[in-house]
Backbone as CSV, one residue per row, in Angstrom:
resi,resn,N_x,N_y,N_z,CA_x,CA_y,CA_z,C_x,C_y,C_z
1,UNK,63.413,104.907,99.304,64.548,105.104,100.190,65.838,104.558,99.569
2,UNK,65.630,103.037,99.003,67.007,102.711,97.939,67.269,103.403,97.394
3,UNK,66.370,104.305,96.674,67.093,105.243,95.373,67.901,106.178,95.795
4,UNK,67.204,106.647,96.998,67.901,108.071,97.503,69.399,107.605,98.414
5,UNK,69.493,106.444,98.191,70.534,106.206,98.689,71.723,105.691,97.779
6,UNK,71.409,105.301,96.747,72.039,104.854,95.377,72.297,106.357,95.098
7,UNK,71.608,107.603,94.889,71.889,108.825,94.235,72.512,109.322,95.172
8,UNK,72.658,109.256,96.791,73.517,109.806,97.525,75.315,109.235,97.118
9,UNK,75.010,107.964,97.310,76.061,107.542,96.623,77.078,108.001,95.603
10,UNK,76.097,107.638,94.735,76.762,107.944,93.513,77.416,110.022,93.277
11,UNK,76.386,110.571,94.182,77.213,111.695,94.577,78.552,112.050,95.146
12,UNK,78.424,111.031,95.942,79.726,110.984,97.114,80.800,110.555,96.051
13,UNK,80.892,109.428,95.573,81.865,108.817,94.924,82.095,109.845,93.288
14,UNK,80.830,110.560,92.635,81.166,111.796,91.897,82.139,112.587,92.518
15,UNK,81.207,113.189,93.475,82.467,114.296,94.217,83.972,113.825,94.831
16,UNK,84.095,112.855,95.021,85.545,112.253,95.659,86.275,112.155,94.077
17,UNK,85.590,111.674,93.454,86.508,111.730,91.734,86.653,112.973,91.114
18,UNK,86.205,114.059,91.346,86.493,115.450,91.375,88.083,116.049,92.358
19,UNK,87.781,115.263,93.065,89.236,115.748,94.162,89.713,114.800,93.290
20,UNK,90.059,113.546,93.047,90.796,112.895,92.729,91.612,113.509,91.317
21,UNK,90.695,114.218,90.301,90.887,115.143,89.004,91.962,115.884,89.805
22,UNK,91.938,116.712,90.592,92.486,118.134,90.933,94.058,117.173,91.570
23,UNK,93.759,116.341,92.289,94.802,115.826,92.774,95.726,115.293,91.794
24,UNK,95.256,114.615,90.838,96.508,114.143,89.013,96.578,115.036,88.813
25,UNK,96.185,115.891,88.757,96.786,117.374,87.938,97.981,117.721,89.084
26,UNK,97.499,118.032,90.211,98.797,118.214,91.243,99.680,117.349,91.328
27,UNK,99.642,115.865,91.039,100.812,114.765,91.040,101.421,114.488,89.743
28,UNK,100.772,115.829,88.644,101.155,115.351,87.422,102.397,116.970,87.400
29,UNK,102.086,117.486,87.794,102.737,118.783,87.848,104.085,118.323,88.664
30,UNK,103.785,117.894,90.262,105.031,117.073,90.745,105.764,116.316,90.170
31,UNK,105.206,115.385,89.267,106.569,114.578,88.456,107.175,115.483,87.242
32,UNK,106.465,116.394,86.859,107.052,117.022,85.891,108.254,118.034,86.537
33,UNK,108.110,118.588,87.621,108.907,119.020,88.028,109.998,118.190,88.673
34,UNK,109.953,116.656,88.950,111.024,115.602,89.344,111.645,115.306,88.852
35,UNK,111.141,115.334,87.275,112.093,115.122,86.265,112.800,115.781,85.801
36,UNK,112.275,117.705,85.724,113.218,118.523,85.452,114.118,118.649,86.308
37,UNK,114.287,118.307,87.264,114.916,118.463,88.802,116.240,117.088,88.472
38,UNK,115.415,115.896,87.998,116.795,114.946,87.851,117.557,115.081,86.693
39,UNK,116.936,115.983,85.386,117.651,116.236,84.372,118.392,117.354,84.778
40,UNK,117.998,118.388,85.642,119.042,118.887,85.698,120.044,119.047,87.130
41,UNK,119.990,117.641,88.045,121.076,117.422,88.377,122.291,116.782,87.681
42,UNK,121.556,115.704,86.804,122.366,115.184,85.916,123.738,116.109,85.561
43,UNK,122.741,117.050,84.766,123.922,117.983,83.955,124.316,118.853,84.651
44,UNK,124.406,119.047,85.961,124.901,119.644,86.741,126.611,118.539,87.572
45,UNK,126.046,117.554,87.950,126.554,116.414,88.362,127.288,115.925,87.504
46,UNK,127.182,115.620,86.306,127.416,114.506,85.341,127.775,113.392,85.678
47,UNK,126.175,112.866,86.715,126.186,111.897,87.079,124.717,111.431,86.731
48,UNK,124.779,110.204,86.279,122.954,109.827,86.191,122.720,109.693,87.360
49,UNK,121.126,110.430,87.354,120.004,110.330,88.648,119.592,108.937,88.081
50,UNK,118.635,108.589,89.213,117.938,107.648,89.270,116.172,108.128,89.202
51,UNK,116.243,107.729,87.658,114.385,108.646,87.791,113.166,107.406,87.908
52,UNK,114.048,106.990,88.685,112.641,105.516,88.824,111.249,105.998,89.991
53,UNK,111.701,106.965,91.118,110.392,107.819,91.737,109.752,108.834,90.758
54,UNK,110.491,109.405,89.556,109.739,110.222,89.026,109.071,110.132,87.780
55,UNK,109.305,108.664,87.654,108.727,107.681,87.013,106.994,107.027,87.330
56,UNK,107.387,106.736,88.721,106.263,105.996,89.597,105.295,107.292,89.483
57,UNK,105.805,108.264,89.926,105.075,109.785,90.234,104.257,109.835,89.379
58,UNK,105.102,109.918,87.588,104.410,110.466,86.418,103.265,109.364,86.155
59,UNK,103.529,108.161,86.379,102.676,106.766,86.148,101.197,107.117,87.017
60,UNK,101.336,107.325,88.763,100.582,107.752,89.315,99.365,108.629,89.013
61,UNK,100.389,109.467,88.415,99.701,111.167,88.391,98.363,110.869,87.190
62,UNK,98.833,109.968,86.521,97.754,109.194,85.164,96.650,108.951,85.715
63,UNK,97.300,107.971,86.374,95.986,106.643,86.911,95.373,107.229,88.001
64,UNK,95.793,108.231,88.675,94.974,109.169,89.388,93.897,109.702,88.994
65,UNK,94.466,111.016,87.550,93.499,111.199,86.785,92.831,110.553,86.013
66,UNK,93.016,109.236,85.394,91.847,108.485,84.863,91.036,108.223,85.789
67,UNK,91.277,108.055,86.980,90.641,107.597,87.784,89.391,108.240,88.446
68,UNK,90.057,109.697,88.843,88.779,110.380,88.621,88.121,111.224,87.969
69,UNK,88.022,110.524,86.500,87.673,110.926,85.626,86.231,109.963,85.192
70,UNK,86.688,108.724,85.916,85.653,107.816,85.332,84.749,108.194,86.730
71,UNK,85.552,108.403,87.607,84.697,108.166,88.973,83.376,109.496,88.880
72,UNK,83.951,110.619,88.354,82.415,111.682,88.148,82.018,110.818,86.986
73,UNK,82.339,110.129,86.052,81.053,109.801,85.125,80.303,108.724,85.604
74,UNK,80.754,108.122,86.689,79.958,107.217,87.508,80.133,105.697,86.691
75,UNK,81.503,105.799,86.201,81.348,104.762,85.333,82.475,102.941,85.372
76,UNK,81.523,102.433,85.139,82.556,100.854,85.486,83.602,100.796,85.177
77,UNK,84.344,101.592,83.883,85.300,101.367,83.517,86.770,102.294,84.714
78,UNK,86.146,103.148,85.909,86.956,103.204,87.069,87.713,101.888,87.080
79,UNK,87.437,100.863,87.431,87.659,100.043,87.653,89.402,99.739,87.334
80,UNK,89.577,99.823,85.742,90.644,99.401,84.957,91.600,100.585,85.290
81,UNK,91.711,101.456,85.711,93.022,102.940,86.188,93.125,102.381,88.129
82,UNK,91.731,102.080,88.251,91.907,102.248,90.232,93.080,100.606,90.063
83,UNK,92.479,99.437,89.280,93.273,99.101,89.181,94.506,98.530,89.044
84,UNK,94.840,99.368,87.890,96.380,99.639,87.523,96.987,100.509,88.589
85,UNK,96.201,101.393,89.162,97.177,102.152,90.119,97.204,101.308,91.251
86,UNK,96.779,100.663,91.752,97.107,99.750,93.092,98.096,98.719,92.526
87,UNK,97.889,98.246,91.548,99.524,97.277,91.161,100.698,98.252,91.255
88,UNK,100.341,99.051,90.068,101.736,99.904,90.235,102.598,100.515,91.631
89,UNK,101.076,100.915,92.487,101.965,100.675,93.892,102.514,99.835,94.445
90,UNK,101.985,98.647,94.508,102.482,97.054,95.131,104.123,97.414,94.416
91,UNK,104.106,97.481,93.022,105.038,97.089,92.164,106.381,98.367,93.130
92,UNK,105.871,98.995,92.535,106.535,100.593,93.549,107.364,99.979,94.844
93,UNK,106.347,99.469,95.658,106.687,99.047,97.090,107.679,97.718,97.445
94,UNK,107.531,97.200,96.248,108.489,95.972,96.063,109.867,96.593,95.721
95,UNK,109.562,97.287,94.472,111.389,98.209,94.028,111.910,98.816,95.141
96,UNK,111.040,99.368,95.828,111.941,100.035,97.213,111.794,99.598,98.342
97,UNK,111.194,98.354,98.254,111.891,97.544,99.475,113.473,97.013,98.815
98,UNK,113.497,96.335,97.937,114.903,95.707,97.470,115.580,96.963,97.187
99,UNK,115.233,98.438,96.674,116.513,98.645,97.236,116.855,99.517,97.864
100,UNK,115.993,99.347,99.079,116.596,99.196,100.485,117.614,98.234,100.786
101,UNK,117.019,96.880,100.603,117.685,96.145,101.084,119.693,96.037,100.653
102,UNK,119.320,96.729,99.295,120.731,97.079,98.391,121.308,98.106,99.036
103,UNK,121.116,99.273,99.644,121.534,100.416,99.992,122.785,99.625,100.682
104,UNK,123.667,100.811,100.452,125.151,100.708,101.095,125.272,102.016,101.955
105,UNK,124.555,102.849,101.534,124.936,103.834,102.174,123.466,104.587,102.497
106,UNK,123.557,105.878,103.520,122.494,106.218,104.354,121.817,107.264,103.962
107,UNK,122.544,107.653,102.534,121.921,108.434,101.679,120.944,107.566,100.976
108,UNK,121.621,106.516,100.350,121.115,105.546,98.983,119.659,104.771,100.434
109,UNK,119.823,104.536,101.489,118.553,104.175,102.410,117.120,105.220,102.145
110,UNK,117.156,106.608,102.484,116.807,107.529,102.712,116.246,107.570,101.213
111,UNK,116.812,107.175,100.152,116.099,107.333,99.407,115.055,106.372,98.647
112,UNK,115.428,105.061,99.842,114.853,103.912,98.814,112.963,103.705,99.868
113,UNK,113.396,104.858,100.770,112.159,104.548,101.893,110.796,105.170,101.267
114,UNK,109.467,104.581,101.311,108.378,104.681,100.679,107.932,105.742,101.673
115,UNK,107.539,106.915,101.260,107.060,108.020,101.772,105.642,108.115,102.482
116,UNK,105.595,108.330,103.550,104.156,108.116,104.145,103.315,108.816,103.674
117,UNK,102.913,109.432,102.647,102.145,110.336,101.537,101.844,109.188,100.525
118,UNK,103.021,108.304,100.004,102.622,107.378,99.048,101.666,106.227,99.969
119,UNK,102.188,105.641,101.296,101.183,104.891,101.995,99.765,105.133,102.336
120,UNK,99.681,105.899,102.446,98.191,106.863,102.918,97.741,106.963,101.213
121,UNK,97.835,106.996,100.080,97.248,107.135,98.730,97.230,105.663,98.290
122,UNK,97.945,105.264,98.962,97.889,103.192,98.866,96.613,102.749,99.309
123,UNK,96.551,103.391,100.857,95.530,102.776,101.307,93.663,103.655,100.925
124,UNK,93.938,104.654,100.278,93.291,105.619,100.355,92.681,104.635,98.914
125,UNK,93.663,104.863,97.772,92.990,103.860,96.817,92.240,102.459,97.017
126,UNK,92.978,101.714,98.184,92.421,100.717,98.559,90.660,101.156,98.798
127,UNK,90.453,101.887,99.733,89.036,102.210,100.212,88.560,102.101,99.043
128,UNK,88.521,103.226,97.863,88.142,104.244,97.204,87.702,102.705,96.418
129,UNK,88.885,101.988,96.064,88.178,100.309,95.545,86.716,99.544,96.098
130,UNK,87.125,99.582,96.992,86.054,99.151,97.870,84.783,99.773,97.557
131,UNK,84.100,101.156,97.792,83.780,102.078,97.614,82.976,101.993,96.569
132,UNK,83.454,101.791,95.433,83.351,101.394,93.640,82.918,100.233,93.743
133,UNK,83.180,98.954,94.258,82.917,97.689,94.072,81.261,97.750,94.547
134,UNK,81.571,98.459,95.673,80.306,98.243,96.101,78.928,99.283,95.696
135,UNK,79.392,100.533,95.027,78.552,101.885,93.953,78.461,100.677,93.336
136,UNK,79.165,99.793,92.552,78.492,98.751,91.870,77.731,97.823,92.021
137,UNK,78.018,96.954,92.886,76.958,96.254,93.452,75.451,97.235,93.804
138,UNK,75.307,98.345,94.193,73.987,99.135,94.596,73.677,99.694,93.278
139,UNK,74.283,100.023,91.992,74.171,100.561,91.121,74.382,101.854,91.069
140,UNK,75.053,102.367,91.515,75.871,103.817,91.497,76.806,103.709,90.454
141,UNK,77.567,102.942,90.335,78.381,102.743,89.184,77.712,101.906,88.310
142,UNK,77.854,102.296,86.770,77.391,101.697,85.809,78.014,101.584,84.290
């Protein structure tokens, strides 16, 4: 009965790192298009953008896909992308709280606010940690 529950496992957390693949590819495509988008307001503007979200994005879109990349091979080294991507959010969530707190204006607010898409992939990674810690502890992850 352990086993079949270790191999259910380790299915579940395979298949969730399969979405997770398809999903970096979709958040890797989004920053690529954020950036063409701030390069060419720039030179439209000739004003510098601020590419520090399409920064976070492109950083994301990585550690997404490493992430579930290790997660179908069922392998410990998940660990080191899941993470780096939960700092980099903390880190994320700190830059745009301060500057929020900097905003002067209700544009420069609007843009410093953490998107409830990025909160929900915060906490979503959080689980997905959990999840792994514990495929490890049962031996699903190895």
């Amino acid at each position: 009965m352990q086993n079949f529950f270790v191999i259910g496992f380790q299915s579940c957390l395979r298949l969730f790192g399969a979405f997770w693949i398809f999903g970096g590819f979709l958040t890797l495509q989004a920053a690529r298009e954020s950036l063409f988008l701030d390069r060419a307001i720039e030179a439209i503007a000739l004003k510098k953008q601020d590419k520090l979200l399409s920064y976070f994005l492109f950083l994301g879109s990585i550690f997404t896909l490493a992430t579930g990349i290790t997660l179908v091979l069922a392998s410990r080294w998940v660990f080191l992308p899941l993470t780096l991507s939960i700092v980099s959010q903390i880190v994320y969530f700190s830059v745009q709280k301060r500057r929020f707190s900097r905003a002067k204006t209700e544009e420069e607010r609007e843009d410093a606010q953490v998107q409830p898409t990025t909160i929900n992939a915060f906490k979503t990674s959080c689980v997905v940690a959990i999840a792994c810690a514990l495929g490890w502890a049962v031996g699903a992850i190895k």
